[in-house]
mmCIF file of C-alpha atoms in Angstrom:
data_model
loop_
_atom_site.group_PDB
_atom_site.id
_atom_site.type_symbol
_atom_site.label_atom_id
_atom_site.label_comp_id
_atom_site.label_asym_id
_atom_site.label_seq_id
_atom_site.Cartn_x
_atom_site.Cartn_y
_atom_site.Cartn_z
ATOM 1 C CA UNK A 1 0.000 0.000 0.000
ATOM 2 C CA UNK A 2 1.331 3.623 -1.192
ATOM 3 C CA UNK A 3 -0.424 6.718 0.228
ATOM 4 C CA UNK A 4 0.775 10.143 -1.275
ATOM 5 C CA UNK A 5 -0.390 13.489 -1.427
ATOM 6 C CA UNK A 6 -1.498 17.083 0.122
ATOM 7 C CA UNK A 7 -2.666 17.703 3.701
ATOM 8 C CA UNK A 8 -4.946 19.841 1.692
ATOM 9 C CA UNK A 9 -6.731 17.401 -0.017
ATOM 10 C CA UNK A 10 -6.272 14.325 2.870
ATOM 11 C CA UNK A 11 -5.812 15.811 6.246
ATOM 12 C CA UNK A 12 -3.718 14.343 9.031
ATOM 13 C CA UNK A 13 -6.797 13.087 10.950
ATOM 14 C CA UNK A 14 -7.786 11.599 7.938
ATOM 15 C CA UNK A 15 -4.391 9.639 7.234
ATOM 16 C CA UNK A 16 -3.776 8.706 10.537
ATOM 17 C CA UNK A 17 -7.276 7.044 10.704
ATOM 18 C CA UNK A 18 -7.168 5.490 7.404
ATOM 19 C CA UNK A 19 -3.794 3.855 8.535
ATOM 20 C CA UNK A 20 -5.095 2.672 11.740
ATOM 21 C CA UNK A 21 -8.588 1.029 10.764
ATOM 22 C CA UNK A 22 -6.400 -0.668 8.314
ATOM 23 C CA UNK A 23 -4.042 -2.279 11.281
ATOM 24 C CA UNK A 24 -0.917 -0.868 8.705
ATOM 25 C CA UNK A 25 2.478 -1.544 9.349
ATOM 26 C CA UNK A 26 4.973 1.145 7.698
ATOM 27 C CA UNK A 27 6.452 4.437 7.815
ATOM 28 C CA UNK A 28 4.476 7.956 6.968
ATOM 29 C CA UNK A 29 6.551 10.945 5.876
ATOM 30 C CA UNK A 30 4.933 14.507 6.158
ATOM 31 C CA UNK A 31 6.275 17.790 4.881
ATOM 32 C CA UNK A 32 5.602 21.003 5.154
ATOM 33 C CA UNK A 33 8.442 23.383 4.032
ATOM 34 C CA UNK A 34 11.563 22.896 5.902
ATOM 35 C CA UNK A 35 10.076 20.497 8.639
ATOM 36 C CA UNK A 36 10.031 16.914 7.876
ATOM 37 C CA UNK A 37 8.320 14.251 10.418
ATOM 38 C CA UNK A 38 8.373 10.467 10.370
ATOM 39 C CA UNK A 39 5.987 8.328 12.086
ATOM 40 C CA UNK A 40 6.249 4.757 11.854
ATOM 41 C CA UNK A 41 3.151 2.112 12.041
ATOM 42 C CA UNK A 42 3.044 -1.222 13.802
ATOM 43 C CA UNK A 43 -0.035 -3.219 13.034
ATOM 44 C CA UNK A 44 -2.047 0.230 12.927
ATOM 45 C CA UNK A 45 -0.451 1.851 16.227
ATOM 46 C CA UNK A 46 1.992 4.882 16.221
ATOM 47 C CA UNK A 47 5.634 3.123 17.958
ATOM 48 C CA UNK A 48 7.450 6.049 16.924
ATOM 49 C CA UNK A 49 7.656 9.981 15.893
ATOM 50 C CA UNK A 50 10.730 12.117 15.343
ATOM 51 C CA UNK A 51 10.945 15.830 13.811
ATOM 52 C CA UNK A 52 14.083 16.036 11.879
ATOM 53 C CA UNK A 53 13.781 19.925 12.130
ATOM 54 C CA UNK A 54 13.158 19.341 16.042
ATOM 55 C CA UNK A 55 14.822 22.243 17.866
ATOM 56 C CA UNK A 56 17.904 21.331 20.762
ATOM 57 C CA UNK A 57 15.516 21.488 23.650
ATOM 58 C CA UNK A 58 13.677 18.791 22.223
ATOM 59 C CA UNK A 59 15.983 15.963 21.875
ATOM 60 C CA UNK A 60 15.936 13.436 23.850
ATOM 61 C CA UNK A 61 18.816 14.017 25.962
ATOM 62 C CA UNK A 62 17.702 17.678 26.720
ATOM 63 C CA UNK A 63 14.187 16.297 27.562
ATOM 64 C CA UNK A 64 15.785 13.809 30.681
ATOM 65 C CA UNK A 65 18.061 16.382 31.914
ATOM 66 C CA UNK A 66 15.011 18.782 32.138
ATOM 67 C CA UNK A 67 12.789 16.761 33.777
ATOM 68 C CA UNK A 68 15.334 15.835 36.586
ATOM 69 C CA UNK A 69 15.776 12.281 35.682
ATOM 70 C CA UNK A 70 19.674 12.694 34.401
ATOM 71 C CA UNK A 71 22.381 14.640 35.334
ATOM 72 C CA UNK A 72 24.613 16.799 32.463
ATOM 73 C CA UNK A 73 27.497 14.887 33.559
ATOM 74 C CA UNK A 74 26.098 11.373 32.910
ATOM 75 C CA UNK A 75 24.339 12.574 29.681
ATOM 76 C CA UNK A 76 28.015 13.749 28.295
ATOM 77 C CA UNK A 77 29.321 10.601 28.746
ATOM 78 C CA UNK A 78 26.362 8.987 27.529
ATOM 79 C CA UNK A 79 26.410 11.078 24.415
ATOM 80 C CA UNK A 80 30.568 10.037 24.216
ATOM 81 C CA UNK A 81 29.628 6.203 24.076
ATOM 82 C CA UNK A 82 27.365 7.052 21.666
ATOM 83 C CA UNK A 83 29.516 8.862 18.885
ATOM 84 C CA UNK A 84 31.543 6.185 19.062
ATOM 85 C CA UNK A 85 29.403 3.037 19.199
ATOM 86 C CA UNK A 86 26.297 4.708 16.843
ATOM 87 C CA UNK A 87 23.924 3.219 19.618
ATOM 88 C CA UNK A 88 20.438 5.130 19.628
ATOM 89 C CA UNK A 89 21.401 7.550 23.265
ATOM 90 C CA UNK A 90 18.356 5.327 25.270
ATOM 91 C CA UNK A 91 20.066 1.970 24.316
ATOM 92 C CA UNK A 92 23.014 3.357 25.996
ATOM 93 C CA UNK A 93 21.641 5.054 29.067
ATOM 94 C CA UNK A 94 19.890 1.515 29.632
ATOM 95 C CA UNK A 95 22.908 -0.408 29.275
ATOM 96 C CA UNK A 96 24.867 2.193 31.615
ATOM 97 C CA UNK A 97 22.100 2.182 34.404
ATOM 98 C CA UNK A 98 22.136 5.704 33.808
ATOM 99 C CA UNK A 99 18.191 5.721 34.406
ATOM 100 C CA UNK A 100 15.312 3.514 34.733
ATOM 101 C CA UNK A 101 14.021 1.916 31.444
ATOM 102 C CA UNK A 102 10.021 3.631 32.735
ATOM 103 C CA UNK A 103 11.383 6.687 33.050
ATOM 104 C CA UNK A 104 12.828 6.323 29.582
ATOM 105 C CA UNK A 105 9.827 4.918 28.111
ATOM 106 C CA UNK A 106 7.628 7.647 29.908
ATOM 107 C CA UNK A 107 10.464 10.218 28.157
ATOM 108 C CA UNK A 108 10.260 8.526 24.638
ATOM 109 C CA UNK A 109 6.748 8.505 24.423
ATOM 110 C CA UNK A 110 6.282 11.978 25.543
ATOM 111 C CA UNK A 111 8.485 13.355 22.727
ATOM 112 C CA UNK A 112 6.452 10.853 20.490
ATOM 113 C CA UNK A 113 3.308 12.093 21.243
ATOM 114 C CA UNK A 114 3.997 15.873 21.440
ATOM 115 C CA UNK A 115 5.438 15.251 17.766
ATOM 116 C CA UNK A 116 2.210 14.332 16.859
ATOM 117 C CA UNK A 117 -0.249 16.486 18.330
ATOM 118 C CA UNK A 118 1.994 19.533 16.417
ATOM 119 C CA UNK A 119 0.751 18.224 12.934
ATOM 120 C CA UNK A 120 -2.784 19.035 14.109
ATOM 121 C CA UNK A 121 -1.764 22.362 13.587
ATOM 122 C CA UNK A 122 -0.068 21.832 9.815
ATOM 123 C CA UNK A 123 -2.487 23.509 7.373
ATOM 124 C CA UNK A 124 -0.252 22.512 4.355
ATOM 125 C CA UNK A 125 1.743 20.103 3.425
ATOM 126 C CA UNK A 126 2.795 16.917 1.690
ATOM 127 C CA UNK A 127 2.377 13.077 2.946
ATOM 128 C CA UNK A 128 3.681 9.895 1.776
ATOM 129 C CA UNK A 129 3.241 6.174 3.483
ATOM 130 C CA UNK A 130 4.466 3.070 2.288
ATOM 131 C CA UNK A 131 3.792 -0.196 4.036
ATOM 132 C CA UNK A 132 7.068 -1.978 4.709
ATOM 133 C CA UNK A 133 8.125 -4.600 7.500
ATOM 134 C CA UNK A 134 9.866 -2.635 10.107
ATOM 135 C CA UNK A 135 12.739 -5.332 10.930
ATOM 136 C CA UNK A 136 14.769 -5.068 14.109
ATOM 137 C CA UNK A 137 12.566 -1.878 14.992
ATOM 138 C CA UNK A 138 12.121 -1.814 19.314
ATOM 139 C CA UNK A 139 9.811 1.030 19.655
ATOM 140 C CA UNK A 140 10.880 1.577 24.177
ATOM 141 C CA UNK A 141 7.594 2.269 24.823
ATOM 142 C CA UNK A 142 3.502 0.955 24.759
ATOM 143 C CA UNK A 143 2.532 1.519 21.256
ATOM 144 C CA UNK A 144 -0.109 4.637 20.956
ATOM 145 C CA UNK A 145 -3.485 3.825 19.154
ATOM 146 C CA UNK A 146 -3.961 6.225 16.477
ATOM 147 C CA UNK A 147 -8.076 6.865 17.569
ATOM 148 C CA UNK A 148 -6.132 7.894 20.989
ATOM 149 C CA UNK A 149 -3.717 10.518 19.125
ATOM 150 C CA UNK A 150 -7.515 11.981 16.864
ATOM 151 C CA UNK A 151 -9.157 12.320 20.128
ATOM 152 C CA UNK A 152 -6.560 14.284 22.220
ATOM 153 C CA UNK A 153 -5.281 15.776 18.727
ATOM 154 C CA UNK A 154 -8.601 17.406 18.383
ATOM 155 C CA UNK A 155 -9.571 18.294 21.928
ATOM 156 C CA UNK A 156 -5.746 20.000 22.215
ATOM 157 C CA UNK A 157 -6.668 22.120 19.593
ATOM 158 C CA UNK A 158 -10.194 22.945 20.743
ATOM 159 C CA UNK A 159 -8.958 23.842 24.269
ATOM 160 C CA UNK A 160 -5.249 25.131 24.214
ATOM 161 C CA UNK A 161 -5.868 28.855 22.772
ATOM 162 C CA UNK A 162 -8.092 29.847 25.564
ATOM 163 C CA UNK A 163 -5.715 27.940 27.606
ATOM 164 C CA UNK A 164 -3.056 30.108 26.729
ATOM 165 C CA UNK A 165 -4.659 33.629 26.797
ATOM 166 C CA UNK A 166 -5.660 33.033 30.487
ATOM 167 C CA UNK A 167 -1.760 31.970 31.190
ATOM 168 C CA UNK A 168 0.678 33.844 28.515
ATOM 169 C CA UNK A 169 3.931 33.452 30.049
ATOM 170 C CA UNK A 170 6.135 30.310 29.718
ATOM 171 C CA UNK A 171 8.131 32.029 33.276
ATOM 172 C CA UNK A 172 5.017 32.913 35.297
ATOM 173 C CA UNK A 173 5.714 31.183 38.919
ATOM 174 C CA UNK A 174 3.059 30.737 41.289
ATOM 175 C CA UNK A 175 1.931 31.275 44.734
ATOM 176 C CA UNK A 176 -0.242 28.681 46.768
ATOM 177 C CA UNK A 177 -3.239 29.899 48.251
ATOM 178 C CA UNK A 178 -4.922 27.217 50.115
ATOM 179 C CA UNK A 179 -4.303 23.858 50.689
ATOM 180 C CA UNK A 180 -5.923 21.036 48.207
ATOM 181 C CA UNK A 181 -9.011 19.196 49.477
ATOM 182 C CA UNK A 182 -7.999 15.232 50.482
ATOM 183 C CA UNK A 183 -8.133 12.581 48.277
ATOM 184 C CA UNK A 184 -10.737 10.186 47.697
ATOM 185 C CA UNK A 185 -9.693 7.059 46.862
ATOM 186 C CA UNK A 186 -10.516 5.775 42.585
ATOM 187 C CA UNK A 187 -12.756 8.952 42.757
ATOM 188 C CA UNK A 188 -13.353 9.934 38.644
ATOM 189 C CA UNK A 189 -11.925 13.650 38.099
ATOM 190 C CA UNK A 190 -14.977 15.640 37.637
ATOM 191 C CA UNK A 191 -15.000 19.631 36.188
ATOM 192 C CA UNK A 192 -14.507 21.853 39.327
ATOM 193 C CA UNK A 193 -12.733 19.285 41.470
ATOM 194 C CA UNK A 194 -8.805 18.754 41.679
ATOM 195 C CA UNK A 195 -7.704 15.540 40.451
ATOM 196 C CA UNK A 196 -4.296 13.126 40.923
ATOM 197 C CA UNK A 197 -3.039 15.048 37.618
ATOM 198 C CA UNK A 198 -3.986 18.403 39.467
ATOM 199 C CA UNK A 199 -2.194 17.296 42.666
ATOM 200 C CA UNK A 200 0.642 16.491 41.246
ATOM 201 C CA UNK A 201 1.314 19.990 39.020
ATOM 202 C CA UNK A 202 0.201 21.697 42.438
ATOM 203 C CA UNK A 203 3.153 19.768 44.596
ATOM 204 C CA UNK A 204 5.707 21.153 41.995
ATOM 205 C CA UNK A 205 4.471 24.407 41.683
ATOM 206 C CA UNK A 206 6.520 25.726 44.594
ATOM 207 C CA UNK A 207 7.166 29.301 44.664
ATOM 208 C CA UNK A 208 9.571 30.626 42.281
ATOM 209 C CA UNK A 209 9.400 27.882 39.649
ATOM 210 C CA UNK A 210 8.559 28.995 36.572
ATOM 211 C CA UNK A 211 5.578 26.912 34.492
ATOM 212 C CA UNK A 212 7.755 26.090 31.722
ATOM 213 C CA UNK A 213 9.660 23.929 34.283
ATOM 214 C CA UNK A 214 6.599 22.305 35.810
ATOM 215 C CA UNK A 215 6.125 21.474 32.601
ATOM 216 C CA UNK A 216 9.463 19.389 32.402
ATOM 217 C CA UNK A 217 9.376 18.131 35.762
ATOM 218 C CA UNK A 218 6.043 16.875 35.678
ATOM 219 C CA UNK A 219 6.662 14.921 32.467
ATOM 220 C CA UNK A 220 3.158 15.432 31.503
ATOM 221 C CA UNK A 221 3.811 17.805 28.094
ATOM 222 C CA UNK A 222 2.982 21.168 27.888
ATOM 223 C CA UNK A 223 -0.775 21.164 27.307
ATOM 224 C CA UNK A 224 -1.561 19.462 30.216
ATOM 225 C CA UNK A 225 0.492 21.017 32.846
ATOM 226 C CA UNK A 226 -0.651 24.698 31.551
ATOM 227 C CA UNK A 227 -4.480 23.328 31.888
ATOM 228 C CA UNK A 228 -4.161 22.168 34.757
ATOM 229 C CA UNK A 229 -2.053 25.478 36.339
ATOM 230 C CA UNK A 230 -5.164 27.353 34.780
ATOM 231 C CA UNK A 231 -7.832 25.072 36.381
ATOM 232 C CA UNK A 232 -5.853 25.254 40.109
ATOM 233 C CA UNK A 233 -5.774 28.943 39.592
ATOM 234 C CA UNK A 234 -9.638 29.468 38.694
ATOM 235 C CA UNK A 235 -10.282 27.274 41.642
ATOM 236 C CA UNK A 236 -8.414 29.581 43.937
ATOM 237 C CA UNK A 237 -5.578 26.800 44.717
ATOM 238 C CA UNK A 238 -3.144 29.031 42.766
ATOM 239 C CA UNK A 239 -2.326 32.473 42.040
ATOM 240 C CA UNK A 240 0.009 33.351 38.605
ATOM 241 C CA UNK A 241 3.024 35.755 39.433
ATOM 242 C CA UNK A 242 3.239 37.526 36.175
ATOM 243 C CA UNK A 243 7.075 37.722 35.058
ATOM 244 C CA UNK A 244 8.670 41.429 35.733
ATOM 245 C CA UNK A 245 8.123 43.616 32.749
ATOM 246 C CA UNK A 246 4.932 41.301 31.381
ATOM 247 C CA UNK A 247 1.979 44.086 30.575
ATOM 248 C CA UNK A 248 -0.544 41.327 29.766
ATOM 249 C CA UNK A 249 -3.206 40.587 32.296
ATOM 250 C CA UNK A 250 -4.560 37.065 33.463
ATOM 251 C CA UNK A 251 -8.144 36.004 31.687
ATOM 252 C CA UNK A 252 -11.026 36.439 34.182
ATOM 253 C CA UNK A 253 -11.697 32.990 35.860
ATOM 254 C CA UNK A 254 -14.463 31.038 34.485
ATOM 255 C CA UNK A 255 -15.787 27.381 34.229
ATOM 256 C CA UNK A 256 -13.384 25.422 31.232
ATOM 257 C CA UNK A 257 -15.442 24.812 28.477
ATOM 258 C CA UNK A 258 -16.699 21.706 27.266
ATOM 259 C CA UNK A 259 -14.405 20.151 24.662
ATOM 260 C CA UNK A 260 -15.382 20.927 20.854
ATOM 261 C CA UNK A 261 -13.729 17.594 19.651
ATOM 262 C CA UNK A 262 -16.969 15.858 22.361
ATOM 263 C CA UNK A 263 -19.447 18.013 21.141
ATOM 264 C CA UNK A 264 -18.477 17.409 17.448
ATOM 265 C CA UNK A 265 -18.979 13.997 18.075
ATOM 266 C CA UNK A 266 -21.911 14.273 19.580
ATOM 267 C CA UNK A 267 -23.421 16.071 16.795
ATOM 268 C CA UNK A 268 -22.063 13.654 14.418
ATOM 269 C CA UNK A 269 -23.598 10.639 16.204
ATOM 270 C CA UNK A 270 -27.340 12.570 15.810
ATOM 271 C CA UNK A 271 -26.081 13.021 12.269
ATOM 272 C CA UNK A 272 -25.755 9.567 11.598
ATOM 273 C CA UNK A 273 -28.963 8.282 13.265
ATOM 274 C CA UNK A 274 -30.695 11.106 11.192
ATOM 275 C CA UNK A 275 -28.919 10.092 8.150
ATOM 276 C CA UNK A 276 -30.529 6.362 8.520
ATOM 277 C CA UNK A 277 -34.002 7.823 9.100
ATOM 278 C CA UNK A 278 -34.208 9.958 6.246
ATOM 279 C CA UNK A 279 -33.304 6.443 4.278
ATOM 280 C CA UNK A 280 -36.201 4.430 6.351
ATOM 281 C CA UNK A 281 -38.879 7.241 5.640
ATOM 282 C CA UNK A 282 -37.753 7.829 2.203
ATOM 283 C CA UNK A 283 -37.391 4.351 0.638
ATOM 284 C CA UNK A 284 -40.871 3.427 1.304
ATOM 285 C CA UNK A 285 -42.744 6.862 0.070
ATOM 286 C CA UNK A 286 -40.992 6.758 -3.361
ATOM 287 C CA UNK A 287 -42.906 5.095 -6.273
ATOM 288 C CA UNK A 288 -42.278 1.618 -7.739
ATOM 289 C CA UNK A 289 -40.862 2.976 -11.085
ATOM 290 C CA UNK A 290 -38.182 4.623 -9.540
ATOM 291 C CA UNK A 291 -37.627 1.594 -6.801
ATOM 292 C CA UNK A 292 -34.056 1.071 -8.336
ATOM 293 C CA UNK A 293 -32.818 4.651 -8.360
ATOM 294 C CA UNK A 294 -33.758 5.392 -4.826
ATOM 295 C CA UNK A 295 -32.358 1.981 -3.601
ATOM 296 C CA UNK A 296 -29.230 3.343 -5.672
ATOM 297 C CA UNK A 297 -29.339 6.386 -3.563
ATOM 298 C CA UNK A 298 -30.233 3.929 -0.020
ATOM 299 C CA UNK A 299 -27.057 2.069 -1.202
ATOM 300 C CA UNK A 300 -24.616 4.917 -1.405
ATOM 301 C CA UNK A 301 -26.211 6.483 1.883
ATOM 302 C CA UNK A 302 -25.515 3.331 4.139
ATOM 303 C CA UNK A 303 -22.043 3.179 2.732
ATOM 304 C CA UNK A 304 -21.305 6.518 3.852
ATOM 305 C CA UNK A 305 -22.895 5.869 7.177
ATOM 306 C CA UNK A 306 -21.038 2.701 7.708
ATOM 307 C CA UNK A 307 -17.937 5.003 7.354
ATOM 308 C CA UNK A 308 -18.997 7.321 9.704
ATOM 309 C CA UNK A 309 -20.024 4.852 12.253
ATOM 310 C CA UNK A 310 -16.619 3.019 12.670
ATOM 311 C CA UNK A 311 -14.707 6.593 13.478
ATOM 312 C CA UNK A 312 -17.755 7.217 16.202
ATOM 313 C CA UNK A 313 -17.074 3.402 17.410
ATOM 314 C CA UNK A 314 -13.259 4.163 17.770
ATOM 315 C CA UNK A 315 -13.437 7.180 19.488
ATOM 316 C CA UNK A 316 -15.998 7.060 21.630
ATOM 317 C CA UNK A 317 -14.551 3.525 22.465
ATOM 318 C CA UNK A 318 -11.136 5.808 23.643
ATOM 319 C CA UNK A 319 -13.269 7.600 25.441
ATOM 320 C CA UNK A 320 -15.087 5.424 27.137
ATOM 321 C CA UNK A 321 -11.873 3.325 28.400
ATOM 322 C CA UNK A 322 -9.976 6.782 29.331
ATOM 323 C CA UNK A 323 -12.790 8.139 31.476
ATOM 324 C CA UNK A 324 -15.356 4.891 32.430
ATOM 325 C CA UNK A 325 -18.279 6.191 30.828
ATOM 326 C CA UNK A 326 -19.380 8.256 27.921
ATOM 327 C CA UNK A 327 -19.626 11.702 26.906
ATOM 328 C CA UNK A 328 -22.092 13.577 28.868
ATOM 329 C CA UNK A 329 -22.906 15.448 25.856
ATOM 330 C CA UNK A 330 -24.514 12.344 24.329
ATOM 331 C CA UNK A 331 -26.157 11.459 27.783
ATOM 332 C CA UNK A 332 -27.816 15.096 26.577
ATOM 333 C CA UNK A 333 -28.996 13.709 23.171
ATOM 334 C CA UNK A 334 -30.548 10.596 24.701
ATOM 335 C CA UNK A 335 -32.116 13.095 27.487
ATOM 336 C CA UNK A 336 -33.666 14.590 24.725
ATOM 337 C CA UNK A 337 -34.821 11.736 22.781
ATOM 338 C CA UNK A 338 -33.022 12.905 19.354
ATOM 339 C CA UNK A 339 -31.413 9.381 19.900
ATOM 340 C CA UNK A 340 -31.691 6.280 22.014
ATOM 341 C CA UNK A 341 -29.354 4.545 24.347
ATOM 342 C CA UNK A 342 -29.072 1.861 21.992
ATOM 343 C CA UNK A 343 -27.319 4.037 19.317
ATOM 344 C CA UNK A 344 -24.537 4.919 21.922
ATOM 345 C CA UNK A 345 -23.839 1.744 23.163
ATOM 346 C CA UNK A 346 -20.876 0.308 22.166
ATOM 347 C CA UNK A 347 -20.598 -1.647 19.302
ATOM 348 C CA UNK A 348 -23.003 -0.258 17.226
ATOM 349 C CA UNK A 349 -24.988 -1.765 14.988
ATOM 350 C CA UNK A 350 -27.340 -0.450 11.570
ATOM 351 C CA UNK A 351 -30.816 -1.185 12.972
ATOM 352 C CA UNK A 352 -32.190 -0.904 9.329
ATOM 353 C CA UNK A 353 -31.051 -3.694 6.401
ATOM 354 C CA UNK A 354 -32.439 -3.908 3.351
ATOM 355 C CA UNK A 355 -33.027 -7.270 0.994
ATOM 356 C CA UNK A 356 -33.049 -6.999 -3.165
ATOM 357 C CA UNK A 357 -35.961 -8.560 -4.498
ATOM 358 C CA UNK A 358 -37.510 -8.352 -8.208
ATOM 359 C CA UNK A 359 -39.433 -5.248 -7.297
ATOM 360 C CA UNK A 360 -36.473 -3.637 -6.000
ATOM 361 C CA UNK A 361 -34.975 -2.944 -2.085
ATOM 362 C CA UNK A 362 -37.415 -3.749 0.849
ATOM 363 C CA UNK A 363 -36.443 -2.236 3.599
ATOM 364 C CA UNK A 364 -36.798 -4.703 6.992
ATOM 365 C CA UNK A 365 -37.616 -4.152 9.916
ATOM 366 C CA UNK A 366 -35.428 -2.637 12.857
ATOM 367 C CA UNK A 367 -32.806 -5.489 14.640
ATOM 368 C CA UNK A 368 -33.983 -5.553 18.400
#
């Protein structure tokens, strides 16, 4: 299989679905003027992204000495044994005990992952993927699923620029203003209440460290830590120290909103059930003589729907496994009987089939 073409005409969401419904195994190039990234495909899942244009802060070595897990001295002599032994720089941390391999792997697929959530923001370019066996590849970390990378790829770029107008500077430090409620135990974060990933950017955001060093430190990317500095703030956990000589003020606090990339889905699920009605109402008004254009049309309709259905069934199926339950913005739709709870159950099914006879498509009744 050989993919090629413009992020114009096939987006990235669109290529990295096609590649992982498929379960392909290969590497994708993507281009877009001087920046070249590679991801490469096992069986479907992403095992590996690299920027060739990535800037020096964003190698790997940089990325470990920020976050506190190596020290400059070790990483020069790592980086010596490399040169001379062309190992990849983890292989030889691992084999030096310089680190632990899940800090590595927690490291690896951090830089992975941030790779890929920046092509979300690509508006042009070129891609190209060709299936090929990737021998003697060890990826050094849990492969990603590419439905997982659409999801947060979309909600990232709902969310992050009202993220980032209510928290502007990269060296704002914070002060603590009250103490974070206790624990309770395998309680489901919930909007308005502090959870583990909350308590953990609050316990490194002593005074005088910046956010762009939470950031490292907390080994949870940039997106996250500044969302959850802007949630502990609006909650009145936190206050932002703008930086000396910063003019720009802090966003007025209000409840985060409801992530697009959920609501999107929502609408698309109503969509789809709305798209099988029309068929079921149609089919049977139309006339005899024109039985085998409209079950032309029927045909092409429940293709497309079939399409739509398995990118609802994948990411709603993240979603559900991420979070224990479904979006409450579907819970809405069902509220308000535009569709049932059997259309958000997961798997889905087409509860209308149709059977050819001489007189054209007969549309059955719905499966129980």
């Amino acid at each position: 299989m050989a993919l090629s073409g413009t992020l114009k005409d096939f987006g990235i969401a669109d290529i990295l679905q096609l590649i992982g419904h498929q379960t392909k195994t290969g590497k994708l190039v993507l281009k877009n003027g001087a920046e070249e990234v590679d991801v490469l495909f096992v069986e479907g899942n992403v095992v590996f992204a690299t920027d060739n244009s990535r800037p020096k802060e964003s190698l790997l070595g940089n990325m470990l000495l920020r976050a506190e897990i190596l020290s400059e001295e070790r990483l020069e002599e790592a980086l010596v044994v490399q040169r001379r032994s062309l190992k990849r720089l983890g292989d030889v941390l691992l084999e030096h005990n310089y680190l632990a391999a899940d800090d590595l792997a927690q490291i690896m697929r951090l830089q992975t992952t941030e790779t890929l959530y920046k092509l979300f923001s690509w508006k042009s370019g070129t891609y190209e993927f060709e299936q090929e066996e990737l021998e003697g590849f060890k990826s050094g970390f849990e492969p990603v699923r590419a439905e997982s990378v659409l999801l947060e790829g979309f909600r990232r770029m709902d969310e992050w620029p009202a993220v980032r107008k209510k928290l502007p500077w990269p060296d704002a430090t914070f002060t603590k203003q009250k103490d974070l409620p206790d624990a309770v135990p395998d309680a489901r974060e919930r909007d308005g209440e502090p959870g583990e990933r909350h308590r953990k950017i609050y316990r490194l955001a002593v005074e005088g460290r910046p956010a762009s060093n939470i950031a490292d430190v907390s080994r949870a990317g940039e997106f996250e830590t500044w969302k959850a500095l802007v949630e502990l703030c609006d909650w009145g956990y936190l206050e932002a120290v703008r930086p000396a000589g910063k003019t720009e003020a802090i966003a007025a606090a209000r409840k985060p909103a409801r992530s697009g990339a959920l609501v999107r889905l929502a609408v698309a699920t109503a969509a789809f059930c709305a798209t099988i009605l029309l068929v079921h109402l149609a089919i049977p008004a139309l006339g005899a003589a024109r039985g085998e254009q409209s079950a032309g049309r029927g045909a092409v309709l429940r293709l497309l729907a079939q399409d739509q259905i398995l990118r609802l069934e994948s990411a709603l199926e993240v979603y559900r496994v991420e979070h224990g339950e479904y979006p409450a913005s579907l819970a809405a739709l069902v509220d308000g009987q535009l569709v049932t709870g059997q259309d958000v159950s997961y798997p889905f099914r087409d509860p209308y089939q149709y059977r050819r006879t001489p007189q054209g498509f007969v549309l059955l009744p719905p499966l129980d």
